[in-house]
Coordinates of C-alpha atoms in Angstrom, one line a residue:
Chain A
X1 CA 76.2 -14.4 -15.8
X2 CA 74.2 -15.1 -12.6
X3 CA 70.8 -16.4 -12.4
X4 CA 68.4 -16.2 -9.1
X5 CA 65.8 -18.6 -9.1
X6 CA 63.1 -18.9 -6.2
X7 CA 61.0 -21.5 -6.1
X8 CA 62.1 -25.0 -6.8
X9 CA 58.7 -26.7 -6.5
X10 CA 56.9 -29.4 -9.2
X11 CA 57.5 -27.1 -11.7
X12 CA 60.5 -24.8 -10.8
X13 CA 62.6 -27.5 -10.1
X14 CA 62.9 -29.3 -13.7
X15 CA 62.6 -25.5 -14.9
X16 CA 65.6 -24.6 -13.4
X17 CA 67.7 -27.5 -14.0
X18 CA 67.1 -27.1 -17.3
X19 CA 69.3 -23.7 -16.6
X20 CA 71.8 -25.7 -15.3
X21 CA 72.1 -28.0 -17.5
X22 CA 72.6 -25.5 -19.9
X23 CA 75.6 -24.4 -18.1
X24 CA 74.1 -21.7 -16.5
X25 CA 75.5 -20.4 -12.8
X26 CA 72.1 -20.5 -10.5
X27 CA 71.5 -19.6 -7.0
X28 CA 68.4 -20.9 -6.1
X29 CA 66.0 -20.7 -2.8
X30 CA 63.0 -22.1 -1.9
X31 CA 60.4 -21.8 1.2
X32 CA 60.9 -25.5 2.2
X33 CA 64.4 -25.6 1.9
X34 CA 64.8 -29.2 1.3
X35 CA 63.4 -29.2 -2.0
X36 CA 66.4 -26.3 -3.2
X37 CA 68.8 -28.4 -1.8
X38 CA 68.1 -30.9 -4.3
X39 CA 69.5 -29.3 -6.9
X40 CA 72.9 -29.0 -5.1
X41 CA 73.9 -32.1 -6.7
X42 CA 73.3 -30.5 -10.2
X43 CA 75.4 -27.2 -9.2
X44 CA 72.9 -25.2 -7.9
X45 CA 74.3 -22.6 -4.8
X46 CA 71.5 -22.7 -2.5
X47 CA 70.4 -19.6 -1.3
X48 CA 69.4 -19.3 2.3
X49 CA 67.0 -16.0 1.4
X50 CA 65.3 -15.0 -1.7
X51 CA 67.2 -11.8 -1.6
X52 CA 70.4 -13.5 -1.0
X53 CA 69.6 -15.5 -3.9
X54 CA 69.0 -12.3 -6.4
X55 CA 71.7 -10.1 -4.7
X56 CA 73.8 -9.4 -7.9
X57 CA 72.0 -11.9 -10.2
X58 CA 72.0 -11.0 -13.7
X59 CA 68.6 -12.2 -13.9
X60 CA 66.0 -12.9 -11.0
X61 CA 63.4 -16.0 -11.9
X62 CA 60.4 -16.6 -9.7
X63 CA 58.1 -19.5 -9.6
X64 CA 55.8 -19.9 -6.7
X65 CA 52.2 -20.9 -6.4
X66 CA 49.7 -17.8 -6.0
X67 CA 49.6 -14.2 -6.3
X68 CA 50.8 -13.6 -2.8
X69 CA 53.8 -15.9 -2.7
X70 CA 54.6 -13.7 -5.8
X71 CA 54.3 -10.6 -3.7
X72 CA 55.7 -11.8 -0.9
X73 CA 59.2 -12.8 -2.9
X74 CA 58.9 -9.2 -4.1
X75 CA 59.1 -7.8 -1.0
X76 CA 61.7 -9.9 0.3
X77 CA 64.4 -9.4 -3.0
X78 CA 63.2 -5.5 -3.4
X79 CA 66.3 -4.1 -0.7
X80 CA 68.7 -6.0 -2.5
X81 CA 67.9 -4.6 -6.5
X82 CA 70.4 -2.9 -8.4
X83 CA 69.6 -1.0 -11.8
X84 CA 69.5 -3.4 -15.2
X85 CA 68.7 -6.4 -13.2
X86 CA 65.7 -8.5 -14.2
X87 CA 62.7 -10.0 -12.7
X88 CA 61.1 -12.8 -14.4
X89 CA 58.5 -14.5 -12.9
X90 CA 56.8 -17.5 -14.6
X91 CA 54.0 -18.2 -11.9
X92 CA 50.9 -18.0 -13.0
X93 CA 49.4 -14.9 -10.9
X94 CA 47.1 -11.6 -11.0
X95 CA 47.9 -9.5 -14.2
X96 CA 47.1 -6.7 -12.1
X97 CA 49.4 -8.0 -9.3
X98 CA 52.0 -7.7 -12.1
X99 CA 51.4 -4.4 -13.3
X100 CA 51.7 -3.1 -9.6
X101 CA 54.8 -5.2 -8.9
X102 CA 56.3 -3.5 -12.1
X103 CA 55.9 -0.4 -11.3
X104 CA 56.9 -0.6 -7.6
X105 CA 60.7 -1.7 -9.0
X106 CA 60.8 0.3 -12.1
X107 CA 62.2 3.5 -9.9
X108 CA 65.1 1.1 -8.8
X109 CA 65.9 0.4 -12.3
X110 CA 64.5 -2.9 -12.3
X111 CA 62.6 -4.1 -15.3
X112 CA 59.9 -7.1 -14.1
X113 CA 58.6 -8.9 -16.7
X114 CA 55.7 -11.9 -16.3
X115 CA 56.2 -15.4 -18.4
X116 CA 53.6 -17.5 -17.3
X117 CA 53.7 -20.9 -18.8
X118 CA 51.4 -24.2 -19.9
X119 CA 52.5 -27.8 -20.4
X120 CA 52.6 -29.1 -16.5
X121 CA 55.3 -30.5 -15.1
X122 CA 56.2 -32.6 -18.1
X123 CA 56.7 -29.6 -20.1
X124 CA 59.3 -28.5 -17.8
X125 CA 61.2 -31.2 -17.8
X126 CA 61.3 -31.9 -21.3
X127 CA 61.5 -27.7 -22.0
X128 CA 58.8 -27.9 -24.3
X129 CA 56.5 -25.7 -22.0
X130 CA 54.3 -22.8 -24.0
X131 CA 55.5 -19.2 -22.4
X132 CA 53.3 -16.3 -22.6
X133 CA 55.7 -13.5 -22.1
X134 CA 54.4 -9.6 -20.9
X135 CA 57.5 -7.5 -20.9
X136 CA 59.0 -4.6 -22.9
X137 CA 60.6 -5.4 -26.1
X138 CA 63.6 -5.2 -24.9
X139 CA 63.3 -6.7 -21.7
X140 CA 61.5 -9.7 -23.9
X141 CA 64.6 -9.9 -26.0
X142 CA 67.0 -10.1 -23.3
X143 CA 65.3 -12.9 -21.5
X144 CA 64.3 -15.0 -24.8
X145 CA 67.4 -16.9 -24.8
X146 CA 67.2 -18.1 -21.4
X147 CA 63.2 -19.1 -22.1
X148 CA 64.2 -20.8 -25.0
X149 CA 66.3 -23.2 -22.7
X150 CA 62.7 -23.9 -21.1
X151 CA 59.7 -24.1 -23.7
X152 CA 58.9 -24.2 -27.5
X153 CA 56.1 -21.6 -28.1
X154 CA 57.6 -18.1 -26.7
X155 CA 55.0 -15.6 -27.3
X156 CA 55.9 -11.8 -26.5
X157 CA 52.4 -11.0 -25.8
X158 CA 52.3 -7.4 -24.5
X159 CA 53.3 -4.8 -21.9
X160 CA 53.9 -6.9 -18.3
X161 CA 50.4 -8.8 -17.6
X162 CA 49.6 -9.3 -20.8
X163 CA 51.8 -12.7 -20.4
X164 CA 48.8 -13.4 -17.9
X165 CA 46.0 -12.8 -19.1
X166 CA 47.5 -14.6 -22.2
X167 CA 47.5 -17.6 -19.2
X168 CA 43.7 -17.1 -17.9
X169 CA 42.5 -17.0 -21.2
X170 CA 44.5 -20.7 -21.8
X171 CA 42.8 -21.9 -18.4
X172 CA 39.7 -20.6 -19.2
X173 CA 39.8 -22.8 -22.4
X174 CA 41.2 -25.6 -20.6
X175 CA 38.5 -25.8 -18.3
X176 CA 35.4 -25.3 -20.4
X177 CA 36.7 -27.9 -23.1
X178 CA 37.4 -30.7 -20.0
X179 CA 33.5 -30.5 -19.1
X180 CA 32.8 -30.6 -23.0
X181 CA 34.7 -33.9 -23.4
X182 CA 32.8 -34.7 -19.7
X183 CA 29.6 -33.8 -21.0
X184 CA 30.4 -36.2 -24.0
X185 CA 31.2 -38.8 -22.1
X186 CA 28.9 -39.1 -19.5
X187 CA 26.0 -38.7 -22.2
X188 CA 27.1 -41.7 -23.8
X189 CA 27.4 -43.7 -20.9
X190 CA 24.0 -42.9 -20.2
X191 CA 22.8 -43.8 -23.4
X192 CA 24.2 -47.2 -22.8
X193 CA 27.2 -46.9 -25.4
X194 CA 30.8 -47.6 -25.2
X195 CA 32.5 -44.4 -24.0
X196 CA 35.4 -45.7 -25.3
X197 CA 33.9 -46.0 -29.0
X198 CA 32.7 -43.1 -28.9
X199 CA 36.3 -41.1 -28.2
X200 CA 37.8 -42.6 -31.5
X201 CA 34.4 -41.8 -33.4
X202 CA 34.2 -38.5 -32.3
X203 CA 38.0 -37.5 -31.6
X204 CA 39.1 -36.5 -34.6
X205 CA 36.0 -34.2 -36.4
X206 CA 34.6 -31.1 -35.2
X207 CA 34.7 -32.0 -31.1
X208 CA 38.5 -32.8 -31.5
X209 CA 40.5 -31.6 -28.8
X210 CA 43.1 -31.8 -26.3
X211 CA 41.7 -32.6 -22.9
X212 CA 39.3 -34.8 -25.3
X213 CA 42.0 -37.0 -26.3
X214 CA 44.3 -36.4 -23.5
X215 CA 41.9 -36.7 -20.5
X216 CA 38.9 -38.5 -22.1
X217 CA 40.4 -42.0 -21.9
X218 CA 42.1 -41.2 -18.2
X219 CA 37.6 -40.1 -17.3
X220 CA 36.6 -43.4 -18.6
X221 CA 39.6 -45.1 -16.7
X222 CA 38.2 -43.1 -13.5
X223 CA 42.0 -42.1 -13.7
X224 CA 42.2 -39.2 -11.4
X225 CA 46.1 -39.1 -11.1
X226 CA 47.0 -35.6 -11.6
X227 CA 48.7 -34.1 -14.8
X228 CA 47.3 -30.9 -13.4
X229 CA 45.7 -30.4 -9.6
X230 CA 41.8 -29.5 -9.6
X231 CA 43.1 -27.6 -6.3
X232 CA 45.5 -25.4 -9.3
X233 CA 42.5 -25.0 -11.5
X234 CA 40.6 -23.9 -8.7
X235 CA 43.0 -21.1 -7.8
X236 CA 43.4 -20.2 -11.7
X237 CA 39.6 -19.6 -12.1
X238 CA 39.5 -17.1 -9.4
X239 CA 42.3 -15.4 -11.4
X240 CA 40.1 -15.9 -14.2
X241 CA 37.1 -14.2 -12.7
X242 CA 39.3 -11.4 -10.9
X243 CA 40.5 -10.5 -14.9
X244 CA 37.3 -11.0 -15.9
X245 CA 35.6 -8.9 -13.4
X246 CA 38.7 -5.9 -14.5
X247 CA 37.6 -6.4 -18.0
X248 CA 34.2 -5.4 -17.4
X249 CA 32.9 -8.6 -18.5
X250 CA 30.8 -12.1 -17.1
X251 CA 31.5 -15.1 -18.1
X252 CA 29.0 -17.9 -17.7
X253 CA 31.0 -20.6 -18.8
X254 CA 33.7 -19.3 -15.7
X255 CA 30.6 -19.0 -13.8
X256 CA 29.8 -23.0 -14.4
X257 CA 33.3 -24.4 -14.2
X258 CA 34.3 -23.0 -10.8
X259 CA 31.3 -24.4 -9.4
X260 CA 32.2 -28.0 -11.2
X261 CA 35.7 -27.2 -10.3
X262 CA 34.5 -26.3 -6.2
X263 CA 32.3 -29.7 -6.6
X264 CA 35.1 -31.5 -7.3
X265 CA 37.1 -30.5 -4.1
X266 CA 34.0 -31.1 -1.9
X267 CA 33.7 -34.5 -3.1
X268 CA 37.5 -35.0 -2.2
X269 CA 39.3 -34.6 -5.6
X270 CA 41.8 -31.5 -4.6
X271 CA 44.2 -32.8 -4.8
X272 CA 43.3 -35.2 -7.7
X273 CA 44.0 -34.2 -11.8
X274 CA 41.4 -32.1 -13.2
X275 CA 40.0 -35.0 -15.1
X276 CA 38.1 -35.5 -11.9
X277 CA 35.5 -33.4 -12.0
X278 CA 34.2 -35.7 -14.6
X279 CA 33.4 -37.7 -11.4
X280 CA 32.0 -34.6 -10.0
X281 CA 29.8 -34.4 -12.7
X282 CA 28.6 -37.5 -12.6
X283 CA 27.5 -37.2 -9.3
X284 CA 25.8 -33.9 -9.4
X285 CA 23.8 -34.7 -12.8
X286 CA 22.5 -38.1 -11.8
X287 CA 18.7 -37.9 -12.0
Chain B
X1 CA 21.8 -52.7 -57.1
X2 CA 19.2 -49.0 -56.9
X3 CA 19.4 -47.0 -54.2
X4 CA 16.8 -44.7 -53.2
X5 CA 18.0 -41.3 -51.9
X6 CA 15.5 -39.2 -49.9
X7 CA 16.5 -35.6 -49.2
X8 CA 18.7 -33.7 -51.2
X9 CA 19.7 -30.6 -49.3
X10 CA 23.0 -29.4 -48.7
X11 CA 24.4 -32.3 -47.2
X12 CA 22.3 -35.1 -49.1
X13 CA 22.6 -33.8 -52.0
X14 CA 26.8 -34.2 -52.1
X15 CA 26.2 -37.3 -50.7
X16 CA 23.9 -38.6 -53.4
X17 CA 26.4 -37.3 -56.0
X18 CA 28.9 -38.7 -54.1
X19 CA 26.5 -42.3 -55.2
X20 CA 26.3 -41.3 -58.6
X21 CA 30.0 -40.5 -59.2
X22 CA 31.1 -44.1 -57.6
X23 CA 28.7 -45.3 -60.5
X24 CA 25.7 -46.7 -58.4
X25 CA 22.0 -46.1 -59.9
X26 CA 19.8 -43.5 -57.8
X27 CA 16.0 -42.5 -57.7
X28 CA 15.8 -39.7 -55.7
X29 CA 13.2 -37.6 -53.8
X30 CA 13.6 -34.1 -52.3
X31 CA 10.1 -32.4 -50.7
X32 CA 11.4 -29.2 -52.8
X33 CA 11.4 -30.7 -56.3
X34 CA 14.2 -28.3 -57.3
X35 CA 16.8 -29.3 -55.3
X36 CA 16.4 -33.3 -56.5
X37 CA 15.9 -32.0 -60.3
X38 CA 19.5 -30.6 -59.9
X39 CA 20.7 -34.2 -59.6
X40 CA 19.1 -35.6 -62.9
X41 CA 22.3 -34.2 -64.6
X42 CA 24.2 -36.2 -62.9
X43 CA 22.2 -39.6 -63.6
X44 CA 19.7 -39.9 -61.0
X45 CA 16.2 -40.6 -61.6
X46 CA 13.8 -37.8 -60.0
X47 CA 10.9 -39.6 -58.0
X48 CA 7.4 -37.7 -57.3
X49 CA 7.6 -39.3 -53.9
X50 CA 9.3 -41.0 -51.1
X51 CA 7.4 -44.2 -51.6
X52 CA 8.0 -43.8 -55.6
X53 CA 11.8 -43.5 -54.8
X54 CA 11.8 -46.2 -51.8
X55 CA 9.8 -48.9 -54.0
X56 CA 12.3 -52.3 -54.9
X57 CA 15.3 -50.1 -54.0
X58 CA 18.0 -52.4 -52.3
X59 CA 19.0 -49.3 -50.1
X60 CA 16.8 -46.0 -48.7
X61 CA 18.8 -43.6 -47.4
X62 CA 17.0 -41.1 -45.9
X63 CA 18.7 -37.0 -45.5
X64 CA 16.4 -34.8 -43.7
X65 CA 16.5 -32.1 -41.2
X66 CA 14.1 -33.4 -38.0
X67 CA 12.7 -36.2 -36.0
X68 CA 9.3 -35.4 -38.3
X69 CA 10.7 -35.4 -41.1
X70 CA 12.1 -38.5 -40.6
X71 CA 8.9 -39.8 -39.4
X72 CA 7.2 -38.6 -42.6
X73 CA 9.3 -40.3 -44.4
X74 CA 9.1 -43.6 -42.8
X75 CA 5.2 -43.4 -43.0
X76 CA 5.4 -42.8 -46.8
X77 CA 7.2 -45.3 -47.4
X78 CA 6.1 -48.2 -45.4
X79 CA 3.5 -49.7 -47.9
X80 CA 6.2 -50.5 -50.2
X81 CA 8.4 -51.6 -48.5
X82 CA 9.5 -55.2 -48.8
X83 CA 11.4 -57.7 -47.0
X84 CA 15.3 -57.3 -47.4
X85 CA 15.0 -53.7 -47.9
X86 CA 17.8 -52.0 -46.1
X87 CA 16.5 -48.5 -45.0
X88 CA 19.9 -46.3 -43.4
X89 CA 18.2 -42.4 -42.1
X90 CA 21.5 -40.2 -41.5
X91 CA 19.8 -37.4 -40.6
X92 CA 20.6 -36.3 -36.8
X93 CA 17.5 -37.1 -34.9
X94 CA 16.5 -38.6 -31.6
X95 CA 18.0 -42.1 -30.5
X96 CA 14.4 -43.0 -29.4
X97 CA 12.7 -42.2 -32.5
X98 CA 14.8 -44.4 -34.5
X99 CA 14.2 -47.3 -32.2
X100 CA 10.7 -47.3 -32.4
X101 CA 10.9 -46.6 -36.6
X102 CA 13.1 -50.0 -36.3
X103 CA 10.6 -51.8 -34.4
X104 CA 7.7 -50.9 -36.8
X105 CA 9.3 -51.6 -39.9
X106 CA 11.0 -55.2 -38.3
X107 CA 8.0 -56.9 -39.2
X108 CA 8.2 -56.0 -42.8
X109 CA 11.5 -57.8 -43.2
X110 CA 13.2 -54.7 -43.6
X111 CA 16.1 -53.7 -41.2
X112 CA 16.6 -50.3 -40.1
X113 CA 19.7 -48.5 -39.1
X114 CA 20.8 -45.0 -38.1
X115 CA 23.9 -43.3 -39.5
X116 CA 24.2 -39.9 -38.5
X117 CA 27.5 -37.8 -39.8
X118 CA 29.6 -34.8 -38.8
X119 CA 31.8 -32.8 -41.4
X120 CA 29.8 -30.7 -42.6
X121 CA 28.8 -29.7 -46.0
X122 CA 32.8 -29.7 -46.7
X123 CA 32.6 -33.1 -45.9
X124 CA 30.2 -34.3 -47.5
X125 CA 31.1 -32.9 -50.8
X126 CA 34.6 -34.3 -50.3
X127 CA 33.6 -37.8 -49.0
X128 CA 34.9 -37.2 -45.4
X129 CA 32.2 -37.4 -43.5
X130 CA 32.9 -39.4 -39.7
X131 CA 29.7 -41.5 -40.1
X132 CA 28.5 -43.1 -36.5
X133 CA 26.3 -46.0 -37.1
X134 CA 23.3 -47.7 -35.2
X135 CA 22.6 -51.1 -36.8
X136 CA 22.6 -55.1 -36.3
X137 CA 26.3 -56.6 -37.6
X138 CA 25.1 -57.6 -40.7
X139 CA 23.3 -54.6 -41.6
X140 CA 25.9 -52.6 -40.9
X141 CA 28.3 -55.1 -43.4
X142 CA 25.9 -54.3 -46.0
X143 CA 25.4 -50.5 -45.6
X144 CA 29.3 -49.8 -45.0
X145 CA 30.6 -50.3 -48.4
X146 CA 28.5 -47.4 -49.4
X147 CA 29.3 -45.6 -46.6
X148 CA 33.0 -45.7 -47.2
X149 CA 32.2 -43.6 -50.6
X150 CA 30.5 -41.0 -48.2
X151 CA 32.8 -40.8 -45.3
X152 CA 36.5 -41.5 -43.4
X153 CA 35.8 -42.8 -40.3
X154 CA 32.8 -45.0 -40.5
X155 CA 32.4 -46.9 -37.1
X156 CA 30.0 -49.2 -35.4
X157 CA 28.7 -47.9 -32.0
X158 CA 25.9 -50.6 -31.5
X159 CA 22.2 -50.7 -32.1
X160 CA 20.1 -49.0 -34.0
X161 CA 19.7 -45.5 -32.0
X162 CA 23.3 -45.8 -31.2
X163 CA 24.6 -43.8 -34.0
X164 CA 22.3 -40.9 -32.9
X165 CA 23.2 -40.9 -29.2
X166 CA 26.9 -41.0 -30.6
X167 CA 25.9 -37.8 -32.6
X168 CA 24.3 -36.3 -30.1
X169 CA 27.9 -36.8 -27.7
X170 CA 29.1 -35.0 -30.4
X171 CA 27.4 -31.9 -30.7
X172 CA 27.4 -31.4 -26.9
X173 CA 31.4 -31.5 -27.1
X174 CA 31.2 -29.1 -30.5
X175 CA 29.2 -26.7 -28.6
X176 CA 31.1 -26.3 -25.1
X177 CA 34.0 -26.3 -26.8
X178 CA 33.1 -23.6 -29.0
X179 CA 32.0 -21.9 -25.8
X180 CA 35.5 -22.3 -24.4
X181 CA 37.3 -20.8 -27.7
X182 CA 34.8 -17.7 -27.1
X183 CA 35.2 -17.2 -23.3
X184 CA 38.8 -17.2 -23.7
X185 CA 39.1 -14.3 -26.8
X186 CA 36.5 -12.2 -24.9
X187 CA 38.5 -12.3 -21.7
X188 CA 41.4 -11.7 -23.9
X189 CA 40.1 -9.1 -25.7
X190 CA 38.7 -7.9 -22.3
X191 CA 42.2 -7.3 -21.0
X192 CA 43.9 -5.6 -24.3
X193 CA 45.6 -7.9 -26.1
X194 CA 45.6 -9.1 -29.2
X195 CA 43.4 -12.2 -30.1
X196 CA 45.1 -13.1 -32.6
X197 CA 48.1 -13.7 -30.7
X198 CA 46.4 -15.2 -28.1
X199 CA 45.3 -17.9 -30.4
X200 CA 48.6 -18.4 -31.7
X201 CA 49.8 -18.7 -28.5
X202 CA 47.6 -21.1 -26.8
X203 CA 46.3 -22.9 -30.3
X204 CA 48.5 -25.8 -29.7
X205 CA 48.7 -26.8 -25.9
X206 CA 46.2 -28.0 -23.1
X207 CA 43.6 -25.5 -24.7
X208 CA 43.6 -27.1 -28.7
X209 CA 40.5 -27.4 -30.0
X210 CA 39.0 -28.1 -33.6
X211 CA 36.7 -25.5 -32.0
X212 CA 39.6 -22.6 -31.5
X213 CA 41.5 -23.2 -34.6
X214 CA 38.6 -23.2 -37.3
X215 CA 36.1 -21.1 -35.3
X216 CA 38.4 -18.9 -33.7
X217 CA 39.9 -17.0 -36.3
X218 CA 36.3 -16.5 -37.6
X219 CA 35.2 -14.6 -33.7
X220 CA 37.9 -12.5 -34.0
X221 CA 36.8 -11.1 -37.8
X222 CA 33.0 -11.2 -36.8
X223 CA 32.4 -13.5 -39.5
X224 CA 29.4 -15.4 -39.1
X225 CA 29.3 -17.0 -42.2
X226 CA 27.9 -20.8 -41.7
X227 CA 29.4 -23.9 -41.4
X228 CA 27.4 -25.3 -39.7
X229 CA 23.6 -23.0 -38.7
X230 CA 22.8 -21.7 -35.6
X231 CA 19.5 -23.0 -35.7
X232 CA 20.5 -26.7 -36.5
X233 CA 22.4 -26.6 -33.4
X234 CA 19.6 -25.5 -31.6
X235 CA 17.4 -28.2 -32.6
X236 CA 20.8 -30.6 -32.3
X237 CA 20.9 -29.2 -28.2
X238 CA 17.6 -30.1 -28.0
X239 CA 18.0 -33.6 -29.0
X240 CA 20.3 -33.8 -26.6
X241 CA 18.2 -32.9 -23.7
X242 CA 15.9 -35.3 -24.4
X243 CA 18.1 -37.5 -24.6
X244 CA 20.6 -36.7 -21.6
X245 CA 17.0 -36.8 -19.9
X246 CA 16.0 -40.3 -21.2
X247 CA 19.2 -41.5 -20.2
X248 CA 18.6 -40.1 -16.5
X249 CA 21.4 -37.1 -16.5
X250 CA 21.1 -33.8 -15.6
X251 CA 23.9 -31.3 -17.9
X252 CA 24.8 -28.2 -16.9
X253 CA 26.9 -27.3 -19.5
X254 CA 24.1 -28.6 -21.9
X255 CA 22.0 -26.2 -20.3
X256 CA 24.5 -23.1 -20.4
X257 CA 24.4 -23.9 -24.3
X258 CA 20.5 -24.1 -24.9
X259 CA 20.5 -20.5 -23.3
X260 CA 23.7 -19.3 -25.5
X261 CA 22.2 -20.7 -28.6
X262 CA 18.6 -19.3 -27.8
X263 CA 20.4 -15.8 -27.5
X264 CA 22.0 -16.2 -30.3
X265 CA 18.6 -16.5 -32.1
X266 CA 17.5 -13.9 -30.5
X267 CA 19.8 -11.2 -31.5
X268 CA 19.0 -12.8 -35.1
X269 CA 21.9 -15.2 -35.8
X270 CA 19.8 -18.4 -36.6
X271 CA 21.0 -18.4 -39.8
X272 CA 24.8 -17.3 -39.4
X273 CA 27.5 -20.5 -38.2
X274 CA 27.9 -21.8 -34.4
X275 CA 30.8 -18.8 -34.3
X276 CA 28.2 -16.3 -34.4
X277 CA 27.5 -17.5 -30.7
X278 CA 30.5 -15.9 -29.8
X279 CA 28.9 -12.3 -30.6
X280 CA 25.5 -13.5 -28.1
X281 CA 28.4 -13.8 -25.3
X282 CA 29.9 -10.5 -26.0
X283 CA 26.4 -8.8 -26.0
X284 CA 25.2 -10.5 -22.9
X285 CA 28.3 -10.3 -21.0
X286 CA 29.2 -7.1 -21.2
X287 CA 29.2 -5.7 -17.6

């Protein structure tokens, strides 16, 4: 069996190594070629195109950055697409983008199918990344055992870009519960307490969460070493209002987070974790 | 040793059983006479007042639901009160209101302290409460043996006051967080899938939340019944603008929740839980 897979970046890289390792047959591309050639020394052929890549390949695995690296890589494999190949692609993207993609390649016989994922780049290399899979149920099935090489929670979560909106919805939460624990934080500060007491009095009741125990100590550290970029965030939330806006509905919290989350990259944290716009807060809600 | 035990509602009345059952005398006093006869059954001696119930006790612990009340309270009791008294209010209240009962009832000899708890009538009937306390060192060694039959995590966060501002962290965490679980099953929802698939999906990664596991399930079956009232976390929000304000910070996310909470009420959920704000999103949201 041959895999394609375009896009060996911070996250595509580990991802498809993991394939490899696995004692899968890849081809793999990426835009700055370098970084594909890296995998060389794990058995990786690298691919001087995308399409030269997913010529013939079994399956077809995309991870890029934004919806129009996604479209792009569409574009470029589409002339080379046989019936029963595959098209997976694990960026997180435009459900809408998704749906159109799909049904541009369906008349060449090609099922695309979105499996965006959560867990950052340690995820990827550990394969313990969540995957939110949109696909048919047979296109779902097929893939499975290759995801499986890759994360821990495989969810089959609808027709294709349904595995995205499954992802906005996760950045959505993300986002709001990081100012909550911010919020937290800088309130206690203020009132002169121990931030740090105050995440192990707190951490484990009602306001348990996540980014509360995960990011809270890295705030109070002014630790701004990304797990996940503010600049990514920034690029999910306009996802996030784009499915929003589709789904006839407005969300305030969205509303509030990608002006923390645009605060954040004005005062220089872009290309910081998103822990930083705990700074950003700080700054804006000083009296 | 007696204890007096001033307010027996639905958290201090667990708690005061909590007393009885560890085999400690009680005299307590509820402002609805009612609700502290309930407890004779179980040993405790009914009071006609505050100051009645506070009069050679070792201990007054004080369970209300306001700053006034609390105030009340410490008016009615003052004339009796005698040095060495140990007076511990764990109602949720405002940091500065505390202080200044402290600093009038220092002069009496009598230390007091604030102890303000999160768990919920659940954990207060089970003896789970997280208990954040406000006190000097050695009043806190004298209070926390009794404590530890109330709650789990007991812990120390400074001066009197300091267990309120701690609370106050808290329920600024609870309530953004709660937003975030609601933002992201209304965007799900928004975009057809399934919520709770969504929740199943993301329930356990970057997004995990007290919040989305225990309050989620509850927005997707509309049911509003409390855990924890509406209205209380009005009054808790606005606690924690005065507060946020005393401490010189402005919070946006603070302020998004006053408005969400204030709907809420407004489309006559002040007596259903904190989910129930989930519903005031979908209603003012809708495009």
């Amino acid at each position: 069996m041959e895999i394609a897979w375009i896009g060996t970046g911070i996250m595509g890289a580990p991802m498809a190594r993991r394939l490899l390792a696995a004692g899968h047959r890849l081809r793999v591309y990426n835009r700055t070629a370098a970084r594909a050639q890296a995998l060389a020394g794990a058995g990786a052929v690298v691919a001087s195109s995308a399409a030269e890549a997913a010529r013939g390949a079994e399956f077809v695995f995309i991870m890029v950055p934004d919806t129009a690296d996604v479209e792009a890589v569409a574009a470029g494999i589409r002339p080379v697409l046989s019936p029963g190949q595959l098209v997976v692609d694990m960026s997180t993207v435009a459900p809408a983008a998704e749906r159109r993609i799909a049904e541009e390649l369906k008349p060449l016989g090609v099922e695309y199918l979105d499996a965006p994922v959560s867990g950052g780049d340690k995820g990827a290399v550990e394969g313990t990344l969540t995957i939110m899979v949109g696909a048919s149920l047979p296109g779902f099935a097929r893939v499975e055992p290759l995801l499986a090489c890759l994360g821990r929670r495989i969810t089959h979560m609808g027709p294709v870009g349904a595995g995205q909106t499954t992802k906005l919805a996760n950045q959505i939460a993300v986002a709001l519960t990081l100012q909550a624990a911010a919020e937290a934080l800088l309130l206690a500060k203020s009132g002169g307490l121990d931030p740090a007491r105050v995440l192990d009095a707190i951490g484990a009741g009602a306001a348990a969460s996540w980014q509360l125990s995960n990011l809270g100590p890295k705030i109070i550290d002014r630790d701004y070493r990304p797990g996940f970029f503010i600049k990514l965030m920034r690029k999910d939330l306009r996802l996030v209002g784009e499915a929003a806006a589709q789904g006839g509905v407005a969300l305030p919290g969205h509303a509030l987070m990608t002006m923390m989350f645009n605060a954040a990259r004005s005062l220089g944290h872009d290309d910081d974790g998103t822990q930083a716009v705990a700074a950003a807060l700080q700054k804006l809600a000083q009296a």
